CSV table of N, CA and C in Angstrom, one decimal:
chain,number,residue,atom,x,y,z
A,1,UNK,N,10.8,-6.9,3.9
A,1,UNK,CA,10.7,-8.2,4.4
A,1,UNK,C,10.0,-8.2,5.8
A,2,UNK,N,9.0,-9.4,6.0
A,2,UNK,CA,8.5,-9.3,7.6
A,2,UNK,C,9.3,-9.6,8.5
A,3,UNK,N,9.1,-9.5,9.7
A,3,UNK,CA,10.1,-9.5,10.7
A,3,UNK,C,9.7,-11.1,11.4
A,4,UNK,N,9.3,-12.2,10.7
A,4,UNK,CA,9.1,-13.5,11.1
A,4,UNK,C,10.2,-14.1,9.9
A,5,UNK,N,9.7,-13.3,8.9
A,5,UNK,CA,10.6,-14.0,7.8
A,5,UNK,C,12.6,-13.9,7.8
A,6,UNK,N,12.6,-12.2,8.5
A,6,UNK,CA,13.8,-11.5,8.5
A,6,UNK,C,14.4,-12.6,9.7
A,7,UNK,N,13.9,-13.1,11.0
A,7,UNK,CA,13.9,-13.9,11.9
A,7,UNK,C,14.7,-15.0,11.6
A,8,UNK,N,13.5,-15.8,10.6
A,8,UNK,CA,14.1,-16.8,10.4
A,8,UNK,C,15.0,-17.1,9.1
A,9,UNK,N,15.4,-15.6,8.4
A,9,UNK,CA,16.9,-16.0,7.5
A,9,UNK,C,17.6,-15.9,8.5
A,10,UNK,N,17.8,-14.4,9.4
A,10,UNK,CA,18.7,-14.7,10.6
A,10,UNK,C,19.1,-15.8,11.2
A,11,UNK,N,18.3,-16.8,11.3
A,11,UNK,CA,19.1,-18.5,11.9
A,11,UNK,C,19.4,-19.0,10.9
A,12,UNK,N,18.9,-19.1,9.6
A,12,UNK,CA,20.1,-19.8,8.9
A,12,UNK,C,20.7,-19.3,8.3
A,13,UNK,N,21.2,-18.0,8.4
A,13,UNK,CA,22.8,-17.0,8.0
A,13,UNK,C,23.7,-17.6,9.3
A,14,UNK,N,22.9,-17.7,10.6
A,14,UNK,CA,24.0,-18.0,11.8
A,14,UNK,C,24.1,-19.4,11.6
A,15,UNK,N,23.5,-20.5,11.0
A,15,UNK,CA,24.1,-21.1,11.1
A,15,UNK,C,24.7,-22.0,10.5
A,16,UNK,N,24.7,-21.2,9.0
A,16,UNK,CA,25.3,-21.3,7.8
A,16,UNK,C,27.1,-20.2,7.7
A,17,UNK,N,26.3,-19.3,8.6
A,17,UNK,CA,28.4,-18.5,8.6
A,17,UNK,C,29.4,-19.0,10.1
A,18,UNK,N,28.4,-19.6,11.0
A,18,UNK,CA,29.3,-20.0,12.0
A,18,UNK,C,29.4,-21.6,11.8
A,19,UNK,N,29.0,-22.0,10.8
A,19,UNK,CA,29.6,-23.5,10.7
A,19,UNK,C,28.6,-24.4,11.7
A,20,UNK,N,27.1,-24.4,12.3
A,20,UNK,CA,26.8,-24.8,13.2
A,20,UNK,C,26.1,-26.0,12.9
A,21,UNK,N,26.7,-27.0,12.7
A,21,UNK,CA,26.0,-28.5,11.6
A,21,UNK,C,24.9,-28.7,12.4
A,22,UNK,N,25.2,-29.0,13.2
A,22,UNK,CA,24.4,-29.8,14.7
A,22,UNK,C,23.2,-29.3,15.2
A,23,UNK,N,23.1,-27.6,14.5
A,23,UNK,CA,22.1,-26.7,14.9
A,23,UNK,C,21.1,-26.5,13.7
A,24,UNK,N,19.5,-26.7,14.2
A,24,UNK,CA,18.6,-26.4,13.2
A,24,UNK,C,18.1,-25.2,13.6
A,25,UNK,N,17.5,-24.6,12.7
A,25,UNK,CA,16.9,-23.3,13.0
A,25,UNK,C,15.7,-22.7,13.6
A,26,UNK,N,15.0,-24.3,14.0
A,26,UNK,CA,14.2,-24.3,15.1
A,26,UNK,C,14.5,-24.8,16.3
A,27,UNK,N,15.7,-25.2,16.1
A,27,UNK,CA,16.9,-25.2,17.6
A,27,UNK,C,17.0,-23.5,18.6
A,28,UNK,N,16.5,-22.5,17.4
A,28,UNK,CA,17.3,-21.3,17.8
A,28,UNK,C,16.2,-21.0,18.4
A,29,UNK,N,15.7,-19.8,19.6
A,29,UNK,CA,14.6,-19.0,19.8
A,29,UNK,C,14.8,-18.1,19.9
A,30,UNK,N,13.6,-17.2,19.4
A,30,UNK,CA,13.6,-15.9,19.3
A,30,UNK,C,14.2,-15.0,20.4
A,31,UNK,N,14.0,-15.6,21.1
A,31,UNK,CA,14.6,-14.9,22.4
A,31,UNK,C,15.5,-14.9,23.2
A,32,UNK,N,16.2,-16.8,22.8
A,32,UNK,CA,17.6,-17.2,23.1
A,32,UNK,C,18.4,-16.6,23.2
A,33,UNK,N,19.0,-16.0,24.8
A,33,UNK,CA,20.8,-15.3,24.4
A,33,UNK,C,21.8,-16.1,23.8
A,34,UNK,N,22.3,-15.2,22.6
A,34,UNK,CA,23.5,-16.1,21.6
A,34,UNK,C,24.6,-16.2,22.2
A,35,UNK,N,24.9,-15.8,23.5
A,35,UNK,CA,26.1,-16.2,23.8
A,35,UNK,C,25.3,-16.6,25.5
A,36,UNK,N,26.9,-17.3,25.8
A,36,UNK,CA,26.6,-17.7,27.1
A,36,UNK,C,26.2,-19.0,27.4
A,37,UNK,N,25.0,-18.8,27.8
A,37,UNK,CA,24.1,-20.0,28.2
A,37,UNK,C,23.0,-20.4,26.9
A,38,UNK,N,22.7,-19.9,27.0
A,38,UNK,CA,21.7,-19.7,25.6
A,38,UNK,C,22.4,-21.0,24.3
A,39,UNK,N,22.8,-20.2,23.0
A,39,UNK,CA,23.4,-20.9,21.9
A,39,UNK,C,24.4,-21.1,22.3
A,40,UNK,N,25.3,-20.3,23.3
A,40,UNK,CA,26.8,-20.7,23.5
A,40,UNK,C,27.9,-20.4,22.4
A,41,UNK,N,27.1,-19.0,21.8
A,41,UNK,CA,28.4,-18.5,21.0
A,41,UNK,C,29.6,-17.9,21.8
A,42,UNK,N,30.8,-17.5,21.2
A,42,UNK,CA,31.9,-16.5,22.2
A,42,UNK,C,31.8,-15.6,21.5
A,43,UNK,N,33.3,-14.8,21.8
A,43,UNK,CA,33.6,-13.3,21.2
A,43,UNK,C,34.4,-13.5,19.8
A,44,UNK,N,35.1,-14.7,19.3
A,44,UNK,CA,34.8,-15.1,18.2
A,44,UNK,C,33.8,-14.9,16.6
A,45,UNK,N,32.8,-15.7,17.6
A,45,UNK,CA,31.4,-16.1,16.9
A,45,UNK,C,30.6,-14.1,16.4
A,46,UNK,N,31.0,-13.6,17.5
A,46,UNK,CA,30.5,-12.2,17.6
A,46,UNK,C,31.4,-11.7,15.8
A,47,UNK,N,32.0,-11.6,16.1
A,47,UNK,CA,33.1,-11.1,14.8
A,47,UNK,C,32.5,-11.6,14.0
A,48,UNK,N,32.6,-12.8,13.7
A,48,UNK,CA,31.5,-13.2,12.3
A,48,UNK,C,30.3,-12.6,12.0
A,49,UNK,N,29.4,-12.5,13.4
A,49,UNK,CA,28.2,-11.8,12.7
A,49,UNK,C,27.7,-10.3,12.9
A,50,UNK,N,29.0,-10.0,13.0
A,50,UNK,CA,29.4,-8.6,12.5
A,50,UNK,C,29.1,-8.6,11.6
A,51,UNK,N,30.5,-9.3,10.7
A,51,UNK,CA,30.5,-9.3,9.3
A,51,UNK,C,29.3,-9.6,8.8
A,52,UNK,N,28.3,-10.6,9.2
A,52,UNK,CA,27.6,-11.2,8.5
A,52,UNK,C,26.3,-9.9,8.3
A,53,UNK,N,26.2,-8.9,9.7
A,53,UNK,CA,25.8,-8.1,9.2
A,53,UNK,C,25.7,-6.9,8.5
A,54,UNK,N,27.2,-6.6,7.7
A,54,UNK,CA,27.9,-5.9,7.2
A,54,UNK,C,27.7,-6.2,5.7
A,55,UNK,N,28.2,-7.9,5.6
A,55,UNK,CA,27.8,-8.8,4.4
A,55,UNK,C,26.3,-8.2,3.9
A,56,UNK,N,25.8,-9.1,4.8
A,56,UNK,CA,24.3,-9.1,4.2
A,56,UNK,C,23.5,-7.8,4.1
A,57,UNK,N,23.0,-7.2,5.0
A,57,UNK,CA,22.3,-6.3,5.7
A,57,UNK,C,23.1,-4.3,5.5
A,58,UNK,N,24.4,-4.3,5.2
A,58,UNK,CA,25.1,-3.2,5.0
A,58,UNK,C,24.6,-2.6,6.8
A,59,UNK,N,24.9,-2.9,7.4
A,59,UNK,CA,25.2,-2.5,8.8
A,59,UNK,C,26.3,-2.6,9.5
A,60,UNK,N,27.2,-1.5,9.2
A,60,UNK,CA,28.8,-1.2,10.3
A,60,UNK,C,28.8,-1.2,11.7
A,61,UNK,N,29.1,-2.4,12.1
A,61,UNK,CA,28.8,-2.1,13.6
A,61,UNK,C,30.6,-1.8,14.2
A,62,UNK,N,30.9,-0.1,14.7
A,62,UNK,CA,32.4,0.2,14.9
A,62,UNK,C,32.2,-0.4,16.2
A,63,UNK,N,31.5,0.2,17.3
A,63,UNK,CA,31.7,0.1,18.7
A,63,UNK,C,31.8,-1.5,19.6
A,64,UNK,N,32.6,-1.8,19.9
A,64,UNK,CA,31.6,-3.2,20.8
A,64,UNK,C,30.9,-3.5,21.6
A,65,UNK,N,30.7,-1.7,22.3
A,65,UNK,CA,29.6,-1.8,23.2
A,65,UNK,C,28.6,-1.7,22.4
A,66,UNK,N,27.8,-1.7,21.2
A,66,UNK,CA,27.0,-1.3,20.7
A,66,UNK,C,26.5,-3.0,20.1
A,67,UNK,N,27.4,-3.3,19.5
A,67,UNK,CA,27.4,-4.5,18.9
A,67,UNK,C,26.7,-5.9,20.3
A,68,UNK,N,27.5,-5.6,21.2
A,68,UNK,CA,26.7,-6.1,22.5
A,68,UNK,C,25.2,-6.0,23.0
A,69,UNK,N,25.2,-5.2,22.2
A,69,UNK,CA,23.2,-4.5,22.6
A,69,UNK,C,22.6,-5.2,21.1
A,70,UNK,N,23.2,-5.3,20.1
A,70,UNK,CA,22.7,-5.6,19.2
A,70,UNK,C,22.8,-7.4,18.7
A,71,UNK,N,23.7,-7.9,19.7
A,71,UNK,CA,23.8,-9.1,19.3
A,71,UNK,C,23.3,-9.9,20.5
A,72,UNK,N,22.3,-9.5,21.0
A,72,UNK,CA,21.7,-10.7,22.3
A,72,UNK,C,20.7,-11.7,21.6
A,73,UNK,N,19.7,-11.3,20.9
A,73,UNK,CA,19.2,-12.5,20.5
A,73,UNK,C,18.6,-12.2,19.1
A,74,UNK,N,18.0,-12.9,18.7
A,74,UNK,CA,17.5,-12.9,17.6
A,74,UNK,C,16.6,-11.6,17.2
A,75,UNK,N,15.4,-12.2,18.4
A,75,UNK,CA,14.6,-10.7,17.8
A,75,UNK,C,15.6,-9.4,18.1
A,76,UNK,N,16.3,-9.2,18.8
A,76,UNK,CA,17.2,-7.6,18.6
A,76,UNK,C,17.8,-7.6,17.6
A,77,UNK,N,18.9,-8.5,17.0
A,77,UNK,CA,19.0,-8.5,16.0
A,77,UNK,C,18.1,-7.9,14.5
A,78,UNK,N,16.7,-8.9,14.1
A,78,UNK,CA,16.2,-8.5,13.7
A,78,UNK,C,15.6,-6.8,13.9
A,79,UNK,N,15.4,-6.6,14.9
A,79,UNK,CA,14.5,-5.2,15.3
A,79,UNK,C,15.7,-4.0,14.7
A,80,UNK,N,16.9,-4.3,15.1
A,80,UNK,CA,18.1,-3.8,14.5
A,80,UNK,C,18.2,-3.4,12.9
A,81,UNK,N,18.4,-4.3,12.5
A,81,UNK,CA,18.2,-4.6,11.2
A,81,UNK,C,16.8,-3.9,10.4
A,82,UNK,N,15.9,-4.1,10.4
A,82,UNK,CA,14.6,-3.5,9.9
A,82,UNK,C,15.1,-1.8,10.1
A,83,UNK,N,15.3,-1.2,11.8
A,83,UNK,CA,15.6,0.4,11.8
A,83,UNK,C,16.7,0.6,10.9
A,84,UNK,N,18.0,-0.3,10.8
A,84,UNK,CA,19.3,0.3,10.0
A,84,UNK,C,19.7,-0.3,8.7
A,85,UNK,N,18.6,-1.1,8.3
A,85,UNK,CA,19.6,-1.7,7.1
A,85,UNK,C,19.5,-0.8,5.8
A,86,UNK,N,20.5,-0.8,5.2
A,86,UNK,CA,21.1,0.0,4.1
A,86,UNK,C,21.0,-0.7,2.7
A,87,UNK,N,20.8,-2.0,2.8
A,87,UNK,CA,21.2,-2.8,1.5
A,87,UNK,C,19.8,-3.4,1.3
């Protein structure tokens, strides 16, 4: 998969597993931090897309500090995903 396409299932897996009605997926940018100020996810929202990358992608993320480097925005996510995915 290309990494514009991998991009943009990433926003609508997020905003199809965190429930985000309100949010389109050209609401999201690539570079938007997901928590904070940015999307305004919490440590919650994090847990889901753990899972979600566990679900989809077969990626175990154990550490939190790791998962913190991997869940800032979109493109890391993706960039993540392309090096580890299993499934």
């Amino acid at each position: 998969m290309e990494k514009e396409q991998l991009k943009q299932q990433l926003k609508e897996q997020i905003i199809q597993f965190l429930n985000l009605t309100s949010v389109k997926p050209a609401d999201i940018k690539d570079d938007e931090p997901l928590f904070g100020e940015g999307l305004g996810l919490d440590s919650i929202d994090s847990i889901e897309l753990i899972v979600l990358l566990s679900r989809e992608y077969g990626i175990t993320i154990q550490d939190p500090k790791e998962g913190r480097k991997i869940l800032v925005d979109i493109n890391t996510m993706a960039d993540y995903i392309i090096l580890h995915q299993t499934k």
